[in-house]
Coordinates of C-alpha atoms in Angstrom, one line a residue:
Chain A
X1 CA 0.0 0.0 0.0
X2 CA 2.7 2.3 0.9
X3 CA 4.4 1.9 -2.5
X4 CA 1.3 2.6 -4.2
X5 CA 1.5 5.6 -2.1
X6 CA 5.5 6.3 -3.4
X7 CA 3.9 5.9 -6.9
X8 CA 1.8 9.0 -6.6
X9 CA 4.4 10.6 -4.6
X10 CA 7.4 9.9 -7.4
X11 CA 4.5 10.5 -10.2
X12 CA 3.5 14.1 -9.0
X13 CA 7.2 14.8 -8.6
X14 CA 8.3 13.8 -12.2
X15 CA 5.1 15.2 -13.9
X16 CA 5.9 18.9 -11.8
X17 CA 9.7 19.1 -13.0
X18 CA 9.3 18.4 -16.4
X19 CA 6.5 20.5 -17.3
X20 CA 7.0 23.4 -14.6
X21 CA 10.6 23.9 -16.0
X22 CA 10.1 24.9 -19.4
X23 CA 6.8 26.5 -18.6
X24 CA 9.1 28.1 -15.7
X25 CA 11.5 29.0 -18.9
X26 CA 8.8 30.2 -20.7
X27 CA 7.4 32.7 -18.4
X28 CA 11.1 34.3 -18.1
X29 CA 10.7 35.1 -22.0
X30 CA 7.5 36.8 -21.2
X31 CA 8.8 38.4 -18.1
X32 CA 11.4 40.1 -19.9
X33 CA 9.5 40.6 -23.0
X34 CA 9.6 44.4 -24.3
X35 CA 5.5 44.4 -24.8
X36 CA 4.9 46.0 -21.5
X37 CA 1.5 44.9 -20.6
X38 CA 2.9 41.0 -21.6
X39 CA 5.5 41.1 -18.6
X40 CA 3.4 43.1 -16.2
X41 CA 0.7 40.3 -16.5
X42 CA 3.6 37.8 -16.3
X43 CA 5.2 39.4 -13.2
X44 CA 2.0 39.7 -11.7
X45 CA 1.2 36.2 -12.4
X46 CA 4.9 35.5 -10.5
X47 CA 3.4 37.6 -7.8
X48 CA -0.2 35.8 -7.2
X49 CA 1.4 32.3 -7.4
X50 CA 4.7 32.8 -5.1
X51 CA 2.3 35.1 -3.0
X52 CA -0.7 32.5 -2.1
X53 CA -0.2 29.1 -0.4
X54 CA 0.2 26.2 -2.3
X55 CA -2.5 24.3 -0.5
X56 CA -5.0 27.5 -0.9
X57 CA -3.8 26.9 -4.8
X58 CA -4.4 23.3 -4.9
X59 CA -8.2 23.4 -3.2
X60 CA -9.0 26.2 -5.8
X61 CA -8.0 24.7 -8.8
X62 CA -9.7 21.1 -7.5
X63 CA -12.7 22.9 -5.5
X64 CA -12.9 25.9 -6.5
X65 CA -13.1 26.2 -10.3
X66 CA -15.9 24.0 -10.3
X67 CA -18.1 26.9 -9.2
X68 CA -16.7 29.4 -11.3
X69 CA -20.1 30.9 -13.2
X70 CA -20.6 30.1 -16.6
X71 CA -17.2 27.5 -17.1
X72 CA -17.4 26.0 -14.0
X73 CA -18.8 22.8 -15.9
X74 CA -15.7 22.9 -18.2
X75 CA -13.7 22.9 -15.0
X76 CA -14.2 19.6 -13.4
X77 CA -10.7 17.6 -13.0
X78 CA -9.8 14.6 -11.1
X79 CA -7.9 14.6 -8.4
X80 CA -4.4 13.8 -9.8
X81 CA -4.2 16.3 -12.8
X82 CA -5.6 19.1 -10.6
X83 CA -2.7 18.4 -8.4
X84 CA -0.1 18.1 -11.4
X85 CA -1.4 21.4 -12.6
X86 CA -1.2 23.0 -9.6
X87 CA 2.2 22.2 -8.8
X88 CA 3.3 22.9 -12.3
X89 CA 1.9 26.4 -12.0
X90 CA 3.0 27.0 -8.8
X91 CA 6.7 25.9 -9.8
X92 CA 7.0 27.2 -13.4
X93 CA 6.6 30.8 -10.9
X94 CA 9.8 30.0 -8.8
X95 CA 11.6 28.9 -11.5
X96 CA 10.9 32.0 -13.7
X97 CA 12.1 34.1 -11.5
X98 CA 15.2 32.1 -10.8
X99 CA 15.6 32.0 -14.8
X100 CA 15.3 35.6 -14.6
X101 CA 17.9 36.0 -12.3
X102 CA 20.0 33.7 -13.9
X103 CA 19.9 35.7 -17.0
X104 CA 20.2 39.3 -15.4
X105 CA 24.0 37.4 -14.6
X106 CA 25.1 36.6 -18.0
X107 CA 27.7 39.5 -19.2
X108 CA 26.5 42.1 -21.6
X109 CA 29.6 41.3 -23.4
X110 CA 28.7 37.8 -24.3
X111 CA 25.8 39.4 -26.4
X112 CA 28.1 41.9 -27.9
X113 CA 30.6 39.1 -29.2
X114 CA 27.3 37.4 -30.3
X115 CA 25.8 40.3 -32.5
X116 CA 29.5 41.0 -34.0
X117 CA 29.8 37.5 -35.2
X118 CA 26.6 37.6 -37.0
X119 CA 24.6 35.2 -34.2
X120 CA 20.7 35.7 -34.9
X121 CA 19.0 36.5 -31.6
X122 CA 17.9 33.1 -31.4
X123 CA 21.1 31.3 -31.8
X124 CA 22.0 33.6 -29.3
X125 CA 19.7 32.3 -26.7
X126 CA 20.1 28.7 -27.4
X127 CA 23.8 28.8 -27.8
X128 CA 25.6 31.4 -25.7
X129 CA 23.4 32.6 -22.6
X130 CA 20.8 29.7 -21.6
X131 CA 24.3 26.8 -21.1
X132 CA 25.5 29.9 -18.9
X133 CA 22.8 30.7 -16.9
X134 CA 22.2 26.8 -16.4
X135 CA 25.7 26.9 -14.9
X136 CA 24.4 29.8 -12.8
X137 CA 20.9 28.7 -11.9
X138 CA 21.4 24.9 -10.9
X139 CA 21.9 25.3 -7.3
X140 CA 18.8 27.3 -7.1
X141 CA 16.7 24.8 -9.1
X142 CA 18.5 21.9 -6.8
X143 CA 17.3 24.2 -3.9
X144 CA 13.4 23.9 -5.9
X145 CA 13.6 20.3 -6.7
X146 CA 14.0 19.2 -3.0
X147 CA 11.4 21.5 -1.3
X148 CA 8.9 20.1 -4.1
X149 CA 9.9 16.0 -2.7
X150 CA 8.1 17.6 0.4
X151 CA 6.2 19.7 -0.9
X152 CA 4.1 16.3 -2.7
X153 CA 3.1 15.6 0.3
X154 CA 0.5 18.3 0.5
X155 CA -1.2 16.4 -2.6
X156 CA -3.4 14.6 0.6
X157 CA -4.7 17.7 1.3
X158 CA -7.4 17.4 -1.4
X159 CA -7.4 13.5 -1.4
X160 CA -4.3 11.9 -3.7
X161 CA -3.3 9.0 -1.8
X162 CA 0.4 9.6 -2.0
X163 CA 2.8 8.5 0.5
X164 CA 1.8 11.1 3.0
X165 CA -1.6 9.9 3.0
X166 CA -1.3 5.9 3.2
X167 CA 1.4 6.8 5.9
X168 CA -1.6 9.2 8.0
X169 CA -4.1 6.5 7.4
X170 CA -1.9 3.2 8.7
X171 CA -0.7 5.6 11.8
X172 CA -5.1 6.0 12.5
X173 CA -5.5 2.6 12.0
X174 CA -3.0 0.5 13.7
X175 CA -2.1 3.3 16.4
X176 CA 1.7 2.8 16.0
X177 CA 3.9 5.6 15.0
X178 CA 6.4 4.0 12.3
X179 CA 4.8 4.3 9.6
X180 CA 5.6 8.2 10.1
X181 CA 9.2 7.4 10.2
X182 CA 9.0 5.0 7.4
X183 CA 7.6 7.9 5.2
X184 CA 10.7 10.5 7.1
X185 CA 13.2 8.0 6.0
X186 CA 11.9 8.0 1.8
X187 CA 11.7 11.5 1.9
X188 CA 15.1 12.1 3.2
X189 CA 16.1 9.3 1.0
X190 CA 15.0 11.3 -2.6
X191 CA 16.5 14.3 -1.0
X192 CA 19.6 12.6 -1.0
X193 CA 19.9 11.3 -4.5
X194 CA 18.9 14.4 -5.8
X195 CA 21.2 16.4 -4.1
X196 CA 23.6 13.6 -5.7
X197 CA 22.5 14.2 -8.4
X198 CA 22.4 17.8 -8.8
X199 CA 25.7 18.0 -7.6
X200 CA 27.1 15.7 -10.2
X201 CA 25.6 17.7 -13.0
X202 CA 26.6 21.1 -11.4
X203 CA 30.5 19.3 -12.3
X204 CA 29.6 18.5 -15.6
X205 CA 29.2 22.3 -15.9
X206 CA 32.0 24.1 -14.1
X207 CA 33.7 25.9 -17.0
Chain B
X1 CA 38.8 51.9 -51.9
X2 CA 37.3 53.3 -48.1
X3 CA 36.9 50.6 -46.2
X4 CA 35.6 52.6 -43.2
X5 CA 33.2 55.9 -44.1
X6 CA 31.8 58.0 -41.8
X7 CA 30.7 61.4 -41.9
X8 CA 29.1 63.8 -39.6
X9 CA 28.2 60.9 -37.4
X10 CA 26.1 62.1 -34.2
X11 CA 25.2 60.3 -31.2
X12 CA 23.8 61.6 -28.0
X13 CA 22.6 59.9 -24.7
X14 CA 20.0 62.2 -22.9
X15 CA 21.3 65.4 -23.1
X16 CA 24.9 63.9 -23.3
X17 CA 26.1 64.3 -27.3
X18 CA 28.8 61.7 -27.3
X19 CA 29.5 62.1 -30.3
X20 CA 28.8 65.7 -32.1
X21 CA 29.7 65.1 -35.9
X22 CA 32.7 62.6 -36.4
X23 CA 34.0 61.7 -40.0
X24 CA 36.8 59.8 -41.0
X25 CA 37.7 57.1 -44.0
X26 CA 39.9 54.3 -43.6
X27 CA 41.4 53.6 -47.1
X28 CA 41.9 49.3 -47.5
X29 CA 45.2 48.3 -45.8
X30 CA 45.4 51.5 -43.7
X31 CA 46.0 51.4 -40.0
X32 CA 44.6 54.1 -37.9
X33 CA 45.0 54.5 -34.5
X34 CA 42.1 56.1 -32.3
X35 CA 43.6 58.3 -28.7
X36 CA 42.0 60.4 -26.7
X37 CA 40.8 61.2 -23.4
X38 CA 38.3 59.1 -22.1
X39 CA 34.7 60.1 -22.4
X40 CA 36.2 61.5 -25.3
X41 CA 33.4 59.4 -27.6
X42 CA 36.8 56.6 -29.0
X43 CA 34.8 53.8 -27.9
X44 CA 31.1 54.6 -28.6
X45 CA 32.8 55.8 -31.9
X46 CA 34.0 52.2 -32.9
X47 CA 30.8 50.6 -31.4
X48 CA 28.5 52.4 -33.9
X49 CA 30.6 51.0 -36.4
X50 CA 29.3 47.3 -35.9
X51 CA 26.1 48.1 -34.6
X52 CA 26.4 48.4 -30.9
X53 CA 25.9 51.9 -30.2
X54 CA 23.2 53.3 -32.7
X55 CA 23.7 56.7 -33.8
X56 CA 21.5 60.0 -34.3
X57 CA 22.9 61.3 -37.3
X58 CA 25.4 60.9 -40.0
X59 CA 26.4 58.1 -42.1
X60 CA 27.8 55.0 -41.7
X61 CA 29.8 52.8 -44.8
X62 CA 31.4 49.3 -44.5
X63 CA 33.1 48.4 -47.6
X64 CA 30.9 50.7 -49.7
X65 CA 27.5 49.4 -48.1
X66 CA 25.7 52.3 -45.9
X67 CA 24.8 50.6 -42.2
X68 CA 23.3 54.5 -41.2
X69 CA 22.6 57.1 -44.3
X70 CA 21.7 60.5 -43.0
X71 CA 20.7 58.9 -39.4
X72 CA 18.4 56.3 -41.2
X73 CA 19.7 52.7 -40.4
X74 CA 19.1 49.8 -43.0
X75 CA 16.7 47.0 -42.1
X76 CA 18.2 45.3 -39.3
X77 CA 18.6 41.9 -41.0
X78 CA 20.7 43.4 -43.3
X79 CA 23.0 45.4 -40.9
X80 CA 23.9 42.4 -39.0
X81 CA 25.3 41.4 -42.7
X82 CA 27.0 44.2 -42.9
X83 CA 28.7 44.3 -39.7
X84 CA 29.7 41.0 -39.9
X85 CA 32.2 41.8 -42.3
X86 CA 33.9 43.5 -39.6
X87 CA 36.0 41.7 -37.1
X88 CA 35.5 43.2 -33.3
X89 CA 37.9 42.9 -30.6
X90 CA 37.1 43.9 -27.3
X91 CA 38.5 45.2 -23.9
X92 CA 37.3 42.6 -22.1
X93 CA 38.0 39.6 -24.5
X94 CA 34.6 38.3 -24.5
X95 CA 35.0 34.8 -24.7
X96 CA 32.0 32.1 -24.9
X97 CA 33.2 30.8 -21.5
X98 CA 31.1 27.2 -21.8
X99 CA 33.5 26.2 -24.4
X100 CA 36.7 25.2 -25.4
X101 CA 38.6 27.8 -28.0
X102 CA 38.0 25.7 -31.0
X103 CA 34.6 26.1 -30.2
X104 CA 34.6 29.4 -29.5
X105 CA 36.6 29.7 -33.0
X106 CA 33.8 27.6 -34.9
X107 CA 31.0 28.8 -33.1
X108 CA 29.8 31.2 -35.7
X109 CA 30.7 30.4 -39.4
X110 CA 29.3 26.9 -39.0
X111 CA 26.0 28.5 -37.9
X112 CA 26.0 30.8 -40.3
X113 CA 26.7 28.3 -43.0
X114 CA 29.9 29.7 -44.2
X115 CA 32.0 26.6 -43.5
X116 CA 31.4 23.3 -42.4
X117 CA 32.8 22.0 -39.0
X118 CA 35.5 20.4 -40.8
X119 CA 36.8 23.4 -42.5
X120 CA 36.0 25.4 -39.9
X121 CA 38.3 23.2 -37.6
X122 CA 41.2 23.3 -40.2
X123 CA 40.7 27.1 -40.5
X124 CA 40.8 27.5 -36.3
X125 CA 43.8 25.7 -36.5
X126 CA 45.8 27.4 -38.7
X127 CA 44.5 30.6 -37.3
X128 CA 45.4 29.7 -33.5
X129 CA 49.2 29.1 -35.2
X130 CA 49.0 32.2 -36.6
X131 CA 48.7 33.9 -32.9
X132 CA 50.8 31.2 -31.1
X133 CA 47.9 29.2 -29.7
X134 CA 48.0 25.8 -31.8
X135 CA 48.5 24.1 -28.3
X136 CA 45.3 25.7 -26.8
X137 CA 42.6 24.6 -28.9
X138 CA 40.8 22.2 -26.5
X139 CA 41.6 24.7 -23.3
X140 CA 38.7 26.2 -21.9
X141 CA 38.9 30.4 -21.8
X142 CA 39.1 30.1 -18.1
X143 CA 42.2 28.1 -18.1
X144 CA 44.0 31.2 -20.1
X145 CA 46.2 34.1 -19.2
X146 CA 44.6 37.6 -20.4
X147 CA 46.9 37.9 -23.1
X148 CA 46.4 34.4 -24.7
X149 CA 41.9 34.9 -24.5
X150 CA 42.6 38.1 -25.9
X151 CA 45.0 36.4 -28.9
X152 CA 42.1 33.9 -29.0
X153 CA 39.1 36.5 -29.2
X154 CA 41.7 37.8 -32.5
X155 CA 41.9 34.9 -33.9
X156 CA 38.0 34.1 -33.7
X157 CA 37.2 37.7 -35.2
X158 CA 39.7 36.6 -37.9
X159 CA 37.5 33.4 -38.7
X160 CA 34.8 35.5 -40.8
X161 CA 37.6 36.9 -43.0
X162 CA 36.7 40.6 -41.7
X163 CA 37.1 43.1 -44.7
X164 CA 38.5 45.5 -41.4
X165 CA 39.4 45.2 -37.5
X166 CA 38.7 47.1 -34.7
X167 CA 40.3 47.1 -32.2
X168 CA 38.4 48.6 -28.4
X169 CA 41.5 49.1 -26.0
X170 CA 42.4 45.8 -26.6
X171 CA 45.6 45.7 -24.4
X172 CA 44.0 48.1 -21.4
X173 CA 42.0 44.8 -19.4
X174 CA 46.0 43.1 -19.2
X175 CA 48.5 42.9 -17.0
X176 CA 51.2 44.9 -18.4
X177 CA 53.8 41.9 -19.1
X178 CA 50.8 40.1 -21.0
X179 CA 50.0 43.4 -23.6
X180 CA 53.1 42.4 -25.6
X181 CA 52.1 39.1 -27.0
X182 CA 49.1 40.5 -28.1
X183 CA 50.4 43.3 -29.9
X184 CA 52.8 41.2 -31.7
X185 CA 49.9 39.4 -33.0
X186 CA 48.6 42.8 -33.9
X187 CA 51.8 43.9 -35.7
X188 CA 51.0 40.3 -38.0
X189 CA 47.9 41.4 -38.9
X190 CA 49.4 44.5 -39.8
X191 CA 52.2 42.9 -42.1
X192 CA 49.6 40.8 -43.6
X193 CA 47.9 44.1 -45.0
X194 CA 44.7 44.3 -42.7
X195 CA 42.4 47.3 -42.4
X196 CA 42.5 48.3 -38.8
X197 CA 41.2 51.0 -36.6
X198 CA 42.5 50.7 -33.2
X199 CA 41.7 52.3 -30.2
X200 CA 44.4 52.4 -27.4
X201 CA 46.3 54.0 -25.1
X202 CA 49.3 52.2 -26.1
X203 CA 51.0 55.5 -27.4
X204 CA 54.1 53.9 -28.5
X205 CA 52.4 51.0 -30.4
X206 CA 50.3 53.8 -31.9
X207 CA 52.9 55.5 -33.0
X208 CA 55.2 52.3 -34.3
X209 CA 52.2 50.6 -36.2
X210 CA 49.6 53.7 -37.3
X211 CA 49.6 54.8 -40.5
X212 CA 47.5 57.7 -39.3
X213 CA 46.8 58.8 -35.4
X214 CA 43.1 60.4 -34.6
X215 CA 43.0 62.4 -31.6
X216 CA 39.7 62.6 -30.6
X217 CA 38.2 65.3 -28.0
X218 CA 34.9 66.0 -26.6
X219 CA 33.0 64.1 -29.2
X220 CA 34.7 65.4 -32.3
X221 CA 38.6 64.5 -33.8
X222 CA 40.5 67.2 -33.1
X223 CA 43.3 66.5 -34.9
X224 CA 44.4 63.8 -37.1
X225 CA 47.4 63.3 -39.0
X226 CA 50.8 60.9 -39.2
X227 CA 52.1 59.8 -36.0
X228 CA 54.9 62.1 -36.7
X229 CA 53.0 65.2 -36.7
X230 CA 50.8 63.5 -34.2
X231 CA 52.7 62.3 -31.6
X232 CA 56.3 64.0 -32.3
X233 CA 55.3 67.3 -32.5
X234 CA 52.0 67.8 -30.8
X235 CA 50.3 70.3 -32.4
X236 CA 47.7 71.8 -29.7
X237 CA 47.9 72.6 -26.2
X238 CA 45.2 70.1 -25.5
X239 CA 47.3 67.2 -27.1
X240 CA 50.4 67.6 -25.6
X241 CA 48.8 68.0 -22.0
X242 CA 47.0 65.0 -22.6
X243 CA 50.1 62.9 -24.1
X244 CA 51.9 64.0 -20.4
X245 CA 49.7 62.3 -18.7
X246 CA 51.0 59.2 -20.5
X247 CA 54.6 60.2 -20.4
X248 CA 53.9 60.7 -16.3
X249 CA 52.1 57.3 -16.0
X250 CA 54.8 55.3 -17.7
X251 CA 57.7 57.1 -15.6
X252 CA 55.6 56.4 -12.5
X253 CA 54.9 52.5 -13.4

């Protein structure tokens, strides 16, 4: 039952990183788009979503839009893609801003040297300042990966039986405590090898 | 044939004018070295010319094609063509730091189309002999002294087969042991015939390499001539106060 549980957990997790990321990437371009009214709408989007709870987040896209007049119907999810859209949402914010950041680092210079070799703007991008700001952004986005491990957990809240909430349940119903510690020791666990893992490709781009 | 054209070429920040009407014309083959005080417009000068500082006023010509007439600039696709006939070097080097300096050689002609990797690799080879780097071409800029990134960031401008260089202070970000090597390299480039506009403080490179010296002042060039009438015989008050501040600075270092 637990691994069921770790299923959801490991699910959520994979589904968040890989679409919050680009999106995340995405919303950086916007941000720093020259159409003003595109990256104040972006930044205030930033804003709402790093400025509300995640679990206030969660119930409104899975109970709340449901009552929304007129498209409410249209609205309905499940459980599990409410909560992957949530936490995409909620990431791709963080992440743009770290993007941003990451970007606001890269020398002026380097985009000089681009234009005088004849670089188009997008080989630019592609090319010369996104492998940079990687370099300069992965501790951050290591930082990101491992709050969301616990921040999955918060999926129970509107009823994903992911680890946290087979763990709650077994606690209630055999009145022993291990199953909390059980659940301490996977988190701690996939905090672990990700910090492994970030750290290993954090080498792979010293330069 | 004028490799370099400009005339009555006007740029202003705010209520700064930067530059307030500066023409010169480099002829193919000529060297012409750029002093000055700073803030004196030398750099924003040789920025306009490849794009990076656009102007107010005037006119711009690379090899016979206009890049600014009469303050009008050409359709930006077609000034990035322009331009990149013209080989930039900077203070500050400017290196692609995430790779190694064949890459950072290769980097643009293959994606631009004008070679393929292989004879882009054979052409970044001969070109890091040519400045005395044949051994660094799988180093990574950050394992390089000043002088060698900045004899690599020459040698990468060289890889579009500019029609001119220019040169922005390219010795002033070294240590001073490390600006020789690079202006030997610069003194090759000179024997091979290359159009070059240089700006430096390197007085006595200026004077040994120039065809011509430009001292430019407050936005305009005050005087320009031979480095012999230049730099032997100052002509104007404000020229030979500010060549004693280099004579002073070199006794004192």
């Amino acid at each position: 039952m637990l691994l069921k549980g770790i299923g959801f957990t490991l699910a959520l997790f994979a589904i968040t990183i890989v679409t919050s990321i680009p999106l995340g990437l995405g919303l950086t371009f916007l941000a720093n788009s020259r159409i003003k009214p595109v990256s104040l709408l972006t930044r205030a989007y930033v804003l709402v979503m790093r400025g509300t709870p995640l679990m206030l987040q969660l119930f409104f896209f899975y109970f709340g839009l449901p009552f929304l007049p007129y498209v409410g119907k249209y609205l309905i999810m499940d459980r599990f893609p409410a909560a992957c859209l949530t936490f995409a949402l909620n990431y791709a914010a963080y992440f743009c801003e770290i993007f941003r950041g990451g970007l606001m680092s890269i020398d002026k210079g380097q985009y000089e040297a681009a234009r005088v070799l004849g670089l188009s703007s997008f080989q630019t991008t592609f090319r010369i300042v996104l492998p940079q700001m990687v370099k300069v952004v992965l501790p951050a986005v290591a930082n990101e990966a491992i709050t969301l491990v616990k921040d999955t957990a918060l999926a129970s809240a509107i009823g994903i039986s992911d680890l946290m909430h087979y763990t709650r349940s077994l606690v209630n119903s055999r009145a022993e405590v291990t199953p909390f510690f059980f659940a301490a020791v996977f988190y701690l666990l996939f905090t672990v090898l990700l910090t492994r893992l970030f750290s290993r490709l954090e080498e792979k781009f010293k330069f | 044939m004028e490799m370099l054209k400009l005339i009555n070429v006007t740029k202003s920040f705010g209520t700064n004018e930067v530059l307030r009407g500066v023409s010169l014309s480099v002829r193919r083959g000529e060297i012409v070295a750029v002093i000055g005080p700073s803030g004196s417009g030398k750099s924003t000068m040789l920025r306009a010319c490849v794009g990076l500082e656009r102007v107010s006023g005037g006119t711009i010509e690379l090899a016979g094609r206009a890049l600014v007439r009469d303050g009008v600039y050409v359709r930006d696709r077609e000034a990035r063509d322009i331009c990149s006939r013209t080989g930039m070097v900077f203070q500050h080097f400017n290196l692609f730091p995430h790779m190694n300096v064949r890459d950072n050689l290769c980097l643009a002609p293959v994606l631009r189309g004008l070679l393929d990797k292989k004879a882009a690799a054979e052409r970044a080879a001969e070109l890091l002999y040519k400045v005395g780097l044949a051994d660094k071409a799988d180093a990574m800029p950050s394992e390089l002294s000043g002088g060698q990134k900045q004899r690599v960031a020459i040698a990468r401008a060289l890889m579009l087969s500019p029609d001119i260089m220019l040169f922005d202070e390219p010795t002033s970000a070294l240590d001073p042991e490390l600006t020789g090597e690079v202006l030997t390299v610069m003194r090759g480039l000179a024997a091979d015939n290359m159009t070059m506009v240089i700006v430096t403080h390197e007085i006595a490179f200026a004077r040994d390499i120039a065809d011509r010296v430009v001292f430019m002042d407050g936005g305009v060039i005050a005087l320009s001539g031979t480095p012999a009438e230049i730099l032997e015989d100052p002509p104007t008050e404000r020229l030979r106060a500010f060549l004693r501040t280099f004579s002073r600075s070199a006794q004192s270092a």
